[in-house]
Amino acid sequence: MQRRSLFGYAGLLGLQGILGISSAQAAFMVWGRPTNVILVTGGDFIRYRRILINTANGLEKVGLINQAPTELSKERSDTADVWEALVQYAGGSRLKFLADGHYDYGFDVKRREKVRGEILRRLQEKQDVDLILVFGTEASFDMCEAVKDIPIISLGSSDPVKMGLVKSAERSGQQNFHAIVEEGFYRWQAEVFHTIFPFKKLALITAASRVDKSGADGVKAFCRDSDIGFELQTYIESRKDEETDFQELLDAVTDAVEIKGCDAVIFPWFLASREQMPRLVNYLAEKAIPAFSQTGIEFVSQGILLGAGEESLEGYGLFEADVISQVLDGVDPGTIPQTFVQRSRLAINLYTAAQMGWQPPFELLVSVERAYTTQSPHLN
């Protein structure tokens, strides 16, 4: 019989009420063990992977684990191996990353329902989870709507205020839930991009289903306030046929440039294989259209001209580690400030710049975080 079953959630919640502490604290007091943690992720996304790695680094720095993952593959975009490393090597007395605690929706509706059901059955039957970490808007919605008595920390979701995941940038509105809100990050990207290329009309190219996740409001607000033309160009995304998806993307770019007269483009994340990406990169270079990737170095390494670097993710990870630390110390997640002001240096692809016939100014070259001289998809 598990020790948890001898006490149960009723006793745990009672202890919380009497002492005014978090469930994570109560778990440590009742079972004399570290806080059990699981991760729920919407699917494989390189940004989720980097955030988890940097959060682990932050946890090591604040003393919640003994060792953050090292020697991880630079070819992967998922979080499974990062989680496995935390399970095996994190150490410390405060957190335990459960070996069977990595859940992945795979960006699939049917799988989402299946995995969600598995998690909720676990919480009801095994009752061995004290803290839930989440990546993705859909996964965050699922957890915060169904779970009210376990701390939930959303490590990354798209514009949680606009999506209605939280009530405001300051507070989530739900006692056990916290979601990081990146204040003004998309507006800042557009502003920096315009400083380098004083474009007259900017196109934001995004799948129709991902407009709310693209930072469109921030980009549009910058263009409006700066009296710059703005075009939101959408395309239909269907994961059943990647080739069709990519052709839709190319058609949207072509329309923005050749029909709408846009002289610069910004891309959120999009689906493209290593074989497909050169078609987009070469078209933009031939037309001398500068492009900026919101997702940063993943696409810059493959030929998109500019993007945000990774420097800010170190601060991002420390921010999330501090949130976790506060939760373990008894602070309700819903009362912890959510706003993180993210800024970073840029990444640039010099090969693409040469294709366009553009010579980056010296001041930019000495300030960038990363400069790629090939259009290789490898990030090392």
mmCIF file of C-alpha atoms in Angstrom:
data_model
loop_
_atom_site.group_PDB
_atom_site.id
_atom_site.type_symbol
_atom_site.label_atom_id
_atom_site.label_comp_id
_atom_site.label_asym_id
_atom_site.label_seq_id
_atom_site.Cartn_x
_atom_site.Cartn_y
_atom_site.Cartn_z
ATOM 1 C CA MET A 1 0.000 0.000 0.000
ATOM 2 C CA GLN A 2 1.338 3.397 -0.892
ATOM 3 C CA ARG A 3 1.956 5.876 1.882
ATOM 4 C CA ARG A 4 -0.255 8.400 0.104
ATOM 5 C CA SER A 5 -3.265 6.115 0.494
ATOM 6 C CA LEU A 6 -2.842 6.107 4.290
ATOM 7 C CA PHE A 7 -3.457 9.832 4.401
ATOM 8 C CA GLY A 8 -5.210 10.775 1.143
ATOM 9 C CA TYR A 9 -5.987 14.119 -0.401
ATOM 10 C CA ALA A 10 -8.628 14.933 2.183
ATOM 11 C CA GLY A 11 -6.015 14.861 4.914
ATOM 12 C CA LEU A 12 -3.537 16.667 2.708
ATOM 13 C CA LEU A 13 -5.980 19.458 1.942
ATOM 14 C CA GLY A 14 -6.910 19.641 5.613
ATOM 15 C CA LEU A 15 -3.279 20.155 6.546
ATOM 16 C CA GLN A 16 -3.043 22.832 3.889
ATOM 17 C CA GLY A 17 -6.040 24.630 5.359
ATOM 18 C CA ILE A 18 -4.856 24.435 8.947
ATOM 19 C CA LEU A 19 -1.291 25.552 8.282
ATOM 20 C CA GLY A 20 -1.873 27.744 5.236
ATOM 21 C CA ILE A 21 0.694 25.945 3.111
ATOM 22 C CA SER A 22 0.849 24.609 -0.433
ATOM 23 C CA SER A 23 0.075 21.036 -1.427
ATOM 24 C CA ALA A 24 3.756 20.620 -2.313
ATOM 25 C CA GLN A 25 4.778 21.662 1.207
ATOM 26 C CA ALA A 26 2.113 19.470 2.761
ATOM 27 C CA ALA A 27 3.323 16.513 0.701
ATOM 28 C CA PHE A 28 6.845 16.918 2.062
ATOM 29 C CA MET A 29 5.554 17.191 5.635
ATOM 30 C CA VAL A 30 3.173 14.220 5.345
ATOM 31 C CA TRP A 31 5.212 11.752 3.297
ATOM 32 C CA GLY A 32 8.697 12.987 4.111
ATOM 33 C CA ARG A 33 9.733 12.961 0.492
ATOM 34 C CA PRO A 34 10.455 15.365 -2.366
ATOM 35 C CA THR A 35 7.626 16.935 -4.367
ATOM 36 C CA ASN A 36 6.569 14.609 -7.197
ATOM 37 C CA VAL A 37 6.534 16.382 -10.570
ATOM 38 C CA ILE A 38 5.080 15.516 -13.973
ATOM 39 C CA LEU A 39 5.319 17.342 -17.313
ATOM 40 C CA VAL A 40 2.496 17.714 -19.837
ATOM 41 C CA THR A 41 3.492 19.060 -23.242
ATOM 42 C CA GLY A 42 1.442 19.864 -26.320
ATOM 43 C CA GLY A 43 4.012 18.336 -28.666
ATOM 44 C CA ASP A 44 7.583 18.504 -29.929
ATOM 45 C CA PHE A 45 8.680 22.122 -30.221
ATOM 46 C CA ILE A 46 12.285 23.297 -30.028
ATOM 47 C CA ARG A 47 11.321 26.297 -27.899
ATOM 48 C CA TYR A 48 9.710 24.043 -25.271
ATOM 49 C CA ARG A 49 12.892 22.003 -25.191
ATOM 50 C CA ARG A 50 15.088 25.044 -24.651
ATOM 51 C CA ILE A 51 12.810 26.472 -21.978
ATOM 52 C CA LEU A 52 12.861 23.183 -20.063
ATOM 53 C CA ILE A 53 16.662 23.017 -20.270
ATOM 54 C CA ASN A 54 17.002 26.606 -19.061
ATOM 55 C CA THR A 55 14.441 26.053 -16.301
ATOM 56 C CA ALA A 56 16.468 23.055 -15.136
ATOM 57 C CA ASN A 57 19.579 25.235 -15.141
ATOM 58 C CA GLY A 58 17.647 27.753 -13.070
ATOM 59 C CA LEU A 59 16.562 25.060 -10.607
ATOM 60 C CA GLU A 60 20.194 24.097 -10.138
ATOM 61 C CA LYS A 61 21.206 27.711 -9.548
ATOM 62 C CA VAL A 62 18.555 28.247 -6.868
ATOM 63 C CA GLY A 63 19.481 24.967 -5.179
ATOM 64 C CA LEU A 64 16.350 22.922 -5.877
ATOM 65 C CA ILE A 65 18.243 20.229 -7.793
ATOM 66 C CA ASN A 66 21.857 19.136 -7.707
ATOM 67 C CA GLN A 67 22.478 18.785 -11.432
ATOM 68 C CA ALA A 68 20.822 20.137 -14.547
ATOM 69 C CA PRO A 69 20.940 18.010 -17.722
ATOM 70 C CA THR A 70 24.174 18.173 -19.712
ATOM 71 C CA GLU A 71 25.439 16.705 -22.999
ATOM 72 C CA LEU A 72 21.989 16.710 -24.566
ATOM 73 C CA SER A 73 21.463 16.186 -28.290
ATOM 74 C CA LYS A 74 21.354 19.343 -30.388
ATOM 75 C CA GLU A 75 19.396 17.554 -33.091
ATOM 76 C CA ARG A 76 16.207 16.945 -31.107
ATOM 77 C CA SER A 77 13.166 19.188 -30.698
ATOM 78 C CA ASP A 78 11.305 17.181 -28.052
ATOM 79 C CA THR A 79 11.569 17.190 -24.249
ATOM 80 C CA ALA A 80 11.614 13.447 -23.524
ATOM 81 C CA ASP A 81 15.388 13.091 -23.165
ATOM 82 C CA VAL A 82 15.596 16.254 -21.044
ATOM 83 C CA TRP A 83 12.981 14.793 -18.715
ATOM 84 C CA GLU A 84 14.804 11.455 -18.600
ATOM 85 C CA ALA A 85 18.015 13.236 -17.600
ATOM 86 C CA LEU A 86 16.165 15.063 -14.823
ATOM 87 C CA VAL A 87 14.729 11.769 -13.598
ATOM 88 C CA GLN A 88 18.142 10.134 -13.460
ATOM 89 C CA TYR A 89 20.508 12.900 -12.411
ATOM 90 C CA ALA A 90 18.721 15.936 -10.946
ATOM 91 C CA GLY A 91 19.090 14.855 -7.337
ATOM 92 C CA GLY A 92 18.313 17.039 -4.342
ATOM 93 C CA SER A 93 15.694 16.628 -1.635
ATOM 94 C CA ARG A 94 13.045 19.035 -2.912
ATOM 95 C CA LEU A 95 11.910 17.730 -6.318
ATOM 96 C CA LYS A 96 11.411 14.289 -7.826
ATOM 97 C CA PHE A 97 10.788 14.072 -11.571
ATOM 98 C CA LEU A 98 8.656 10.959 -12.022
ATOM 99 C CA ALA A 99 10.034 8.433 -14.513
ATOM 100 C CA ASP A 100 6.564 7.844 -15.979
ATOM 101 C CA GLY A 101 5.635 11.511 -15.672
ATOM 102 C CA HIS A 102 6.357 12.784 -19.189
ATOM 103 C CA TYR A 103 3.120 13.234 -21.165
ATOM 104 C CA ASP A 104 3.029 14.420 -24.785
ATOM 105 C CA TYR A 105 -0.063 15.351 -26.852
ATOM 106 C CA GLY A 106 1.907 15.187 -30.094
ATOM 107 C CA PHE A 107 -0.092 18.165 -31.430
ATOM 108 C CA ASP A 108 -2.850 15.666 -32.216
ATOM 109 C CA VAL A 109 -6.512 16.069 -31.191
ATOM 110 C CA LYS A 110 -7.185 12.360 -30.623
ATOM 111 C CA ARG A 111 -3.946 11.846 -28.747
ATOM 112 C CA ARG A 112 -4.739 14.912 -26.649
ATOM 113 C CA GLU A 113 -7.972 13.337 -25.429
ATOM 114 C CA LYS A 114 -6.265 10.022 -24.701
ATOM 115 C CA VAL A 115 -3.326 11.531 -22.811
ATOM 116 C CA ARG A 116 -5.568 13.948 -20.910
ATOM 117 C CA GLY A 117 -7.668 11.015 -19.750
ATOM 118 C CA GLU A 118 -4.579 9.104 -18.617
ATOM 119 C CA ILE A 119 -3.375 12.048 -16.552
ATOM 120 C CA LEU A 120 -6.723 12.669 -14.882
ATOM 121 C CA ARG A 121 -7.118 8.971 -14.024
ATOM 122 C CA ARG A 122 -3.668 9.012 -12.500
ATOM 123 C CA LEU A 123 -4.481 12.049 -10.377
ATOM 124 C CA GLN A 124 -7.679 10.402 -9.171
ATOM 125 C CA GLU A 125 -6.466 6.848 -8.652
ATOM 126 C CA LYS A 126 -2.735 6.905 -7.897
ATOM 127 C CA GLN A 127 -2.692 10.378 -6.331
ATOM 128 C CA ASP A 128 1.091 10.525 -6.598
ATOM 129 C CA VAL A 129 1.508 13.945 -8.228
ATOM 130 C CA ASP A 130 2.209 17.148 -6.282
ATOM 131 C CA LEU A 131 3.219 19.577 -9.042
ATOM 132 C CA ILE A 132 2.317 19.767 -12.745
ATOM 133 C CA LEU A 133 4.523 21.536 -15.296
ATOM 134 C CA VAL A 134 2.892 22.303 -18.652
ATOM 135 C CA PHE A 135 3.882 23.422 -22.155
ATOM 136 C CA GLY A 136 1.323 24.591 -24.694
ATOM 137 C CA THR A 137 -1.960 26.476 -24.689
ATOM 138 C CA GLU A 138 -4.202 23.425 -25.102
ATOM 139 C CA ALA A 139 -2.392 21.386 -22.447
ATOM 140 C CA SER A 140 -2.490 24.362 -20.064
ATOM 141 C CA PHE A 141 -6.235 24.776 -20.593
ATOM 142 C CA ASP A 142 -6.795 21.063 -19.978
ATOM 143 C CA MET A 143 -4.873 21.009 -16.726
ATOM 144 C CA CYS A 144 -6.122 24.252 -15.189
ATOM 145 C CA GLU A 145 -9.758 23.448 -16.067
ATOM 146 C CA ALA A 146 -9.685 19.924 -14.634
ATOM 147 C CA VAL A 147 -7.246 20.210 -11.719
ATOM 148 C CA LYS A 148 -7.931 22.550 -8.805
ATOM 149 C CA ASP A 149 -5.970 21.042 -5.902
ATOM 150 C CA ILE A 150 -2.472 20.618 -7.334
ATOM 151 C CA PRO A 151 -0.107 23.473 -8.300
ATOM 152 C CA ILE A 152 0.143 23.907 -12.076
ATOM 153 C CA ILE A 153 2.856 25.984 -13.725
ATOM 154 C CA SER A 154 2.581 26.708 -17.441
ATOM 155 C CA LEU A 155 6.170 27.114 -18.615
ATOM 156 C CA GLY A 156 5.179 28.279 -22.072
ATOM 157 C CA SER A 157 1.943 29.070 -23.908
ATOM 158 C CA SER A 158 0.955 31.509 -26.626
ATOM 159 C CA ASP A 159 -0.300 34.864 -25.313
ATOM 160 C CA PRO A 160 -2.123 33.462 -22.252
ATOM 161 C CA VAL A 161 -3.961 36.747 -21.632
ATOM 162 C CA LYS A 162 -5.391 37.030 -25.144
ATOM 163 C CA MET A 163 -6.213 33.314 -25.241
ATOM 164 C CA GLY A 164 -8.143 33.633 -21.974
ATOM 165 C CA LEU A 165 -5.890 31.222 -20.132
ATOM 166 C CA VAL A 166 -5.330 33.827 -17.396
ATOM 167 C CA LYS A 167 -7.382 36.831 -16.327
ATOM 168 C CA SER A 168 -4.548 39.340 -16.561
ATOM 169 C CA ALA A 169 -0.812 39.624 -17.034
ATOM 170 C CA GLU A 170 -0.425 40.132 -13.278
ATOM 171 C CA ARG A 171 -2.530 37.256 -11.917
ATOM 172 C CA SER A 172 -3.968 34.063 -13.369
ATOM 173 C CA GLY A 173 -7.296 34.243 -11.552
ATOM 174 C CA GLN A 174 -6.981 30.622 -10.368
ATOM 175 C CA GLN A 175 -5.376 29.869 -7.036
ATOM 176 C CA ASN A 176 -3.363 26.827 -8.123
ATOM 177 C CA PHE A 177 -2.335 28.060 -11.600
ATOM 178 C CA HIS A 178 0.513 30.221 -12.905
ATOM 179 C CA ALA A 179 1.351 31.037 -16.528
ATOM 180 C CA ILE A 180 4.335 33.103 -17.596
ATOM 181 C CA VAL A 181 3.359 36.184 -19.610
ATOM 182 C CA GLU A 182 6.071 37.602 -21.869
ATOM 183 C CA GLU A 183 5.358 41.307 -21.740
ATOM 184 C CA GLY A 184 5.744 43.143 -25.035
ATOM 185 C CA PHE A 185 8.030 40.539 -26.608
ATOM 186 C CA TYR A 186 6.418 40.472 -30.066
ATOM 187 C CA ARG A 187 6.193 44.237 -30.253
ATOM 188 C CA TRP A 188 9.856 44.459 -29.312
ATOM 189 C CA GLN A 189 10.755 42.035 -32.119
ATOM 190 C CA ALA A 190 8.960 44.195 -34.696
ATOM 191 C CA GLU A 191 10.611 47.332 -33.335
ATOM 192 C CA VAL A 192 14.120 45.853 -33.510
ATOM 193 C CA PHE A 193 13.443 44.474 -36.984
ATOM 194 C CA HIS A 194 12.327 47.902 -38.192
ATOM 195 C CA THR A 195 15.382 49.573 -36.687
ATOM 196 C CA ILE A 196 17.569 47.360 -38.887
ATOM 197 C CA PHE A 197 15.296 47.447 -41.946
ATOM 198 C CA PRO A 198 13.052 50.553 -42.058
ATOM 199 C CA PHE A 199 10.298 48.704 -43.933
ATOM 200 C CA LYS A 200 7.200 50.529 -45.130
ATOM 201 C CA LYS A 201 4.779 47.611 -45.016
ATOM 202 C CA LEU A 202 5.221 44.514 -42.894
ATOM 203 C CA ALA A 203 3.543 41.141 -43.405
ATOM 204 C CA LEU A 204 2.967 38.682 -40.564
ATOM 205 C CA ILE A 205 2.642 35.245 -42.176
ATOM 206 C CA THR A 206 0.797 32.739 -40.013
ATOM 207 C CA ALA A 207 -1.526 29.765 -40.233
ATOM 208 C CA ALA A 208 -5.166 30.807 -39.823
ATOM 209 C CA SER A 209 -5.456 28.503 -36.819
ATOM 210 C CA ARG A 210 -2.486 30.147 -35.082
ATOM 211 C CA VAL A 211 -3.264 33.861 -35.370
ATOM 212 C CA ASP A 212 -3.885 34.214 -31.622
ATOM 213 C CA LYS A 213 -0.554 32.501 -30.944
ATOM 214 C CA SER A 214 1.466 34.647 -33.333
ATOM 215 C CA GLY A 215 1.796 37.862 -31.353
ATOM 216 C CA ALA A 216 -0.217 39.609 -34.067
ATOM 217 C CA ASP A 217 -1.605 42.203 -31.676
ATOM 218 C CA GLY A 218 1.846 43.318 -30.542
ATOM 219 C CA VAL A 219 3.241 43.494 -34.078
ATOM 220 C CA LYS A 220 0.171 45.319 -35.365
ATOM 221 C CA ALA A 221 0.271 47.789 -32.461
ATOM 222 C CA PHE A 222 3.882 48.674 -33.243
ATOM 223 C CA CYS A 223 3.067 49.222 -36.925
ATOM 224 C CA ARG A 224 0.046 51.348 -36.047
ATOM 225 C CA ASP A 225 1.926 53.498 -33.549
ATOM 226 C CA SER A 226 4.831 53.919 -35.982
ATOM 227 C CA ASP A 227 2.591 54.670 -38.982
ATOM 228 C CA ILE A 228 3.832 51.577 -40.818
ATOM 229 C CA GLY A 229 1.644 49.471 -43.113
ATOM 230 C CA PHE A 230 0.678 46.067 -41.754
ATOM 231 C CA GLU A 231 -0.706 42.962 -43.454
ATOM 232 C CA LEU A 232 -1.810 39.838 -41.584
ATOM 233 C CA GLN A 233 -1.475 37.080 -44.167
ATOM 234 C CA THR A 234 -2.920 33.704 -43.182
ATOM 235 C CA TYR A 235 -2.890 30.281 -44.774
ATOM 236 C CA ILE A 236 -4.659 26.992 -44.128
ATOM 237 C CA GLU A 237 -2.684 24.500 -42.110
ATOM 238 C CA SER A 238 -3.483 20.793 -42.240
ATOM 239 C CA ARG A 239 -1.019 18.392 -40.668
ATOM 240 C CA LYS A 240 -2.356 15.549 -42.809
ATOM 241 C CA ASP A 241 -0.505 16.889 -45.855
ATOM 242 C CA GLU A 242 2.699 18.756 -45.089
ATOM 243 C CA GLU A 243 3.434 19.488 -48.742
ATOM 244 C CA THR A 244 0.066 21.211 -49.150
ATOM 245 C CA ASP A 245 0.658 23.150 -45.940
ATOM 246 C CA PHE A 246 4.005 24.409 -47.154
ATOM 247 C CA GLN A 247 2.629 25.395 -50.545
ATOM 248 C CA GLU A 248 -0.095 27.364 -48.745
ATOM 249 C CA LEU A 249 2.635 29.140 -46.793
ATOM 250 C CA LEU A 250 4.600 29.955 -49.952
ATOM 251 C CA ASP A 251 1.447 31.243 -51.644
ATOM 252 C CA ALA A 252 0.749 33.506 -48.653
ATOM 253 C CA VAL A 253 4.281 34.929 -48.794
ATOM 254 C CA THR A 254 4.070 35.473 -52.541
ATOM 255 C CA ASP A 255 0.728 37.231 -52.218
ATOM 256 C CA ALA A 256 2.040 39.485 -49.444
ATOM 257 C CA VAL A 257 5.115 40.482 -51.438
ATOM 258 C CA GLU A 258 3.872 40.607 -55.027
ATOM 259 C CA ILE A 259 0.218 41.580 -54.550
ATOM 260 C CA LYS A 260 0.078 43.426 -51.223
ATOM 261 C CA GLY A 261 3.419 45.187 -51.656
ATOM 262 C CA CYS A 262 4.987 44.161 -48.346
ATOM 263 C CA ASP A 263 8.725 44.763 -48.135
ATOM 264 C CA ALA A 264 9.445 42.697 -45.001
ATOM 265 C CA VAL A 265 7.951 39.609 -43.350
ATOM 266 C CA ILE A 266 7.747 38.136 -39.875
ATOM 267 C CA PHE A 267 7.160 34.429 -39.324
ATOM 268 C CA PRO A 268 5.862 32.695 -36.203
ATOM 269 C CA TRP A 269 6.573 28.955 -36.018
ATOM 270 C CA PHE A 270 5.538 27.046 -39.126
ATOM 271 C CA LEU A 271 5.785 23.516 -40.461
ATOM 272 C CA ALA A 272 8.573 22.957 -42.994
ATOM 273 C CA SER A 273 10.931 20.088 -43.672
ATOM 274 C CA ARG A 274 14.650 20.538 -44.224
ATOM 275 C CA GLU A 275 14.039 19.965 -47.917
ATOM 276 C CA GLN A 276 11.240 22.547 -48.116
ATOM 277 C CA MET A 277 12.897 25.424 -46.266
ATOM 278 C CA PRO A 278 15.339 26.372 -49.087
ATOM 279 C CA ARG A 279 12.382 27.092 -51.389
ATOM 280 C CA LEU A 280 11.146 29.779 -49.004
ATOM 281 C CA VAL A 281 14.609 31.148 -48.195
ATOM 282 C CA ASN A 282 15.637 31.378 -51.848
ATOM 283 C CA TYR A 283 12.424 33.146 -52.845
ATOM 284 C CA LEU A 284 12.874 35.789 -50.152
ATOM 285 C CA ALA A 285 16.553 36.265 -51.055
ATOM 286 C CA GLU A 286 15.765 36.634 -54.755
ATOM 287 C CA LYS A 287 13.165 39.301 -53.943
ATOM 288 C CA ALA A 288 15.532 40.931 -51.383
ATOM 289 C CA ILE A 289 12.800 40.665 -48.731
ATOM 290 C CA PRO A 290 14.175 40.631 -45.163
ATOM 291 C CA ALA A 291 12.546 38.054 -42.903
ATOM 292 C CA PHE A 292 12.412 37.745 -39.120
ATOM 293 C CA SER A 293 11.688 34.544 -37.185
ATOM 294 C CA GLN A 294 9.777 34.925 -33.922
ATOM 295 C CA THR A 295 10.970 31.492 -32.838
ATOM 296 C CA GLY A 296 14.612 32.481 -33.145
ATOM 297 C CA ILE A 297 17.639 30.409 -34.029
ATOM 298 C CA GLU A 298 15.862 27.254 -35.230
ATOM 299 C CA PHE A 299 14.791 28.968 -38.460
ATOM 300 C CA VAL A 300 17.686 31.437 -38.625
ATOM 301 C CA SER A 301 20.090 28.492 -38.780
ATOM 302 C CA GLN A 302 18.133 27.264 -41.802
ATOM 303 C CA GLY A 303 18.236 30.561 -43.671
ATOM 304 C CA ILE A 304 15.688 33.027 -42.280
ATOM 305 C CA LEU A 305 17.674 36.273 -42.117
ATOM 306 C CA LEU A 306 17.076 37.421 -38.532
ATOM 307 C CA GLY A 307 15.544 36.198 -35.288
ATOM 308 C CA ALA A 308 15.699 36.533 -31.541
ATOM 309 C CA GLY A 309 18.659 34.827 -29.898
ATOM 310 C CA GLU A 310 18.606 32.495 -26.923
ATOM 311 C CA GLU A 311 20.295 34.742 -24.373
ATOM 312 C CA SER A 312 16.981 35.726 -22.777
ATOM 313 C CA LEU A 313 16.049 32.083 -22.104
ATOM 314 C CA GLU A 314 18.584 31.977 -19.287
ATOM 315 C CA GLY A 315 16.608 34.693 -17.513
ATOM 316 C CA TYR A 316 13.375 32.976 -18.516
ATOM 317 C CA GLY A 317 14.555 29.759 -16.869
ATOM 318 C CA LEU A 318 15.562 31.565 -13.692
ATOM 319 C CA PHE A 319 12.155 33.254 -13.601
ATOM 320 C CA GLU A 320 10.391 29.897 -13.786
ATOM 321 C CA ALA A 321 12.755 28.331 -11.247
ATOM 322 C CA ASP A 322 11.908 31.143 -8.834
ATOM 323 C CA VAL A 323 8.187 30.507 -9.367
ATOM 324 C CA ILE A 324 8.687 26.814 -8.581
ATOM 325 C CA SER A 325 10.742 27.716 -5.514
ATOM 326 C CA GLN A 326 7.985 29.993 -4.234
ATOM 327 C CA VAL A 327 5.378 27.275 -4.734
ATOM 328 C CA LEU A 328 7.503 24.803 -2.753
ATOM 329 C CA ASP A 329 7.778 27.430 -0.012
ATOM 330 C CA GLY A 330 3.998 27.635 0.295
ATOM 331 C CA VAL A 331 2.999 30.487 -2.020
ATOM 332 C CA ASP A 332 -0.162 29.911 -4.066
ATOM 333 C CA PRO A 333 0.745 29.909 -7.782
ATOM 334 C CA GLY A 334 -2.161 32.231 -8.571
ATOM 335 C CA THR A 335 -0.693 34.969 -6.377
ATOM 336 C CA ILE A 336 2.799 34.947 -7.935
ATOM 337 C CA PRO A 337 3.485 37.710 -10.525
ATOM 338 C CA GLN A 338 3.433 36.302 -14.050
ATOM 339 C CA THR A 339 4.982 39.065 -16.154
ATOM 340 C CA PHE A 340 8.428 38.399 -17.571
ATOM 341 C CA VAL A 341 9.986 41.159 -19.653
ATOM 342 C CA GLN A 342 11.988 39.253 -22.233
ATOM 343 C CA ARG A 343 14.646 40.863 -24.339
ATOM 344 C CA SER A 344 17.522 39.262 -26.188
ATOM 345 C CA ARG A 345 20.230 39.867 -28.718
ATOM 346 C CA LEU A 346 19.679 38.775 -32.290
ATOM 347 C CA ALA A 347 20.723 35.832 -34.416
ATOM 348 C CA ILE A 348 21.604 36.470 -38.065
ATOM 349 C CA ASN A 349 22.233 34.316 -41.127
ATOM 350 C CA LEU A 350 25.151 35.844 -43.038
ATOM 351 C CA TYR A 351 24.810 33.427 -45.941
ATOM 352 C CA THR A 352 21.271 34.690 -46.553
ATOM 353 C CA ALA A 353 22.423 38.279 -46.158
ATOM 354 C CA ALA A 354 24.981 37.705 -48.928
ATOM 355 C CA GLN A 355 22.296 36.106 -51.123
ATOM 356 C CA MET A 356 20.213 39.263 -50.706
ATOM 357 C CA GLY A 357 23.150 41.517 -51.436
ATOM 358 C CA TRP A 358 22.894 43.085 -47.996
ATOM 359 C CA GLN A 359 25.963 43.996 -45.947
ATOM 360 C CA PRO A 360 24.994 44.043 -42.239
ATOM 361 C CA PRO A 361 26.365 47.120 -40.419
ATOM 362 C CA PHE A 362 29.372 46.560 -38.203
ATOM 363 C CA GLU A 363 27.429 47.635 -35.107
ATOM 364 C CA LEU A 364 24.948 44.811 -35.694
ATOM 365 C CA LEU A 365 27.604 42.189 -36.343
ATOM 366 C CA VAL A 366 29.430 42.859 -33.073
ATOM 367 C CA SER A 367 26.202 42.769 -31.069
ATOM 368 C CA VAL A 368 24.516 39.613 -32.388
ATOM 369 C CA GLU A 369 24.377 36.529 -30.237
ATOM 370 C CA ARG A 370 24.822 34.086 -33.091
ATOM 371 C CA ALA A 371 25.899 34.479 -36.711
ATOM 372 C CA TYR A 372 25.387 31.571 -39.118
ATOM 373 C CA THR A 373 27.502 31.281 -42.249
ATOM 374 C CA THR A 374 25.550 28.386 -43.776
ATOM 375 C CA GLN A 375 21.908 27.459 -44.170
ATOM 376 C CA SER A 376 22.353 24.183 -42.343
ATOM 377 C CA PRO A 377 19.523 23.078 -40.047
ATOM 378 C CA HIS A 378 21.997 22.028 -37.369
ATOM 379 C CA LEU A 379 22.053 24.268 -34.314
ATOM 380 C CA ASN A 380 25.456 23.435 -32.851
#
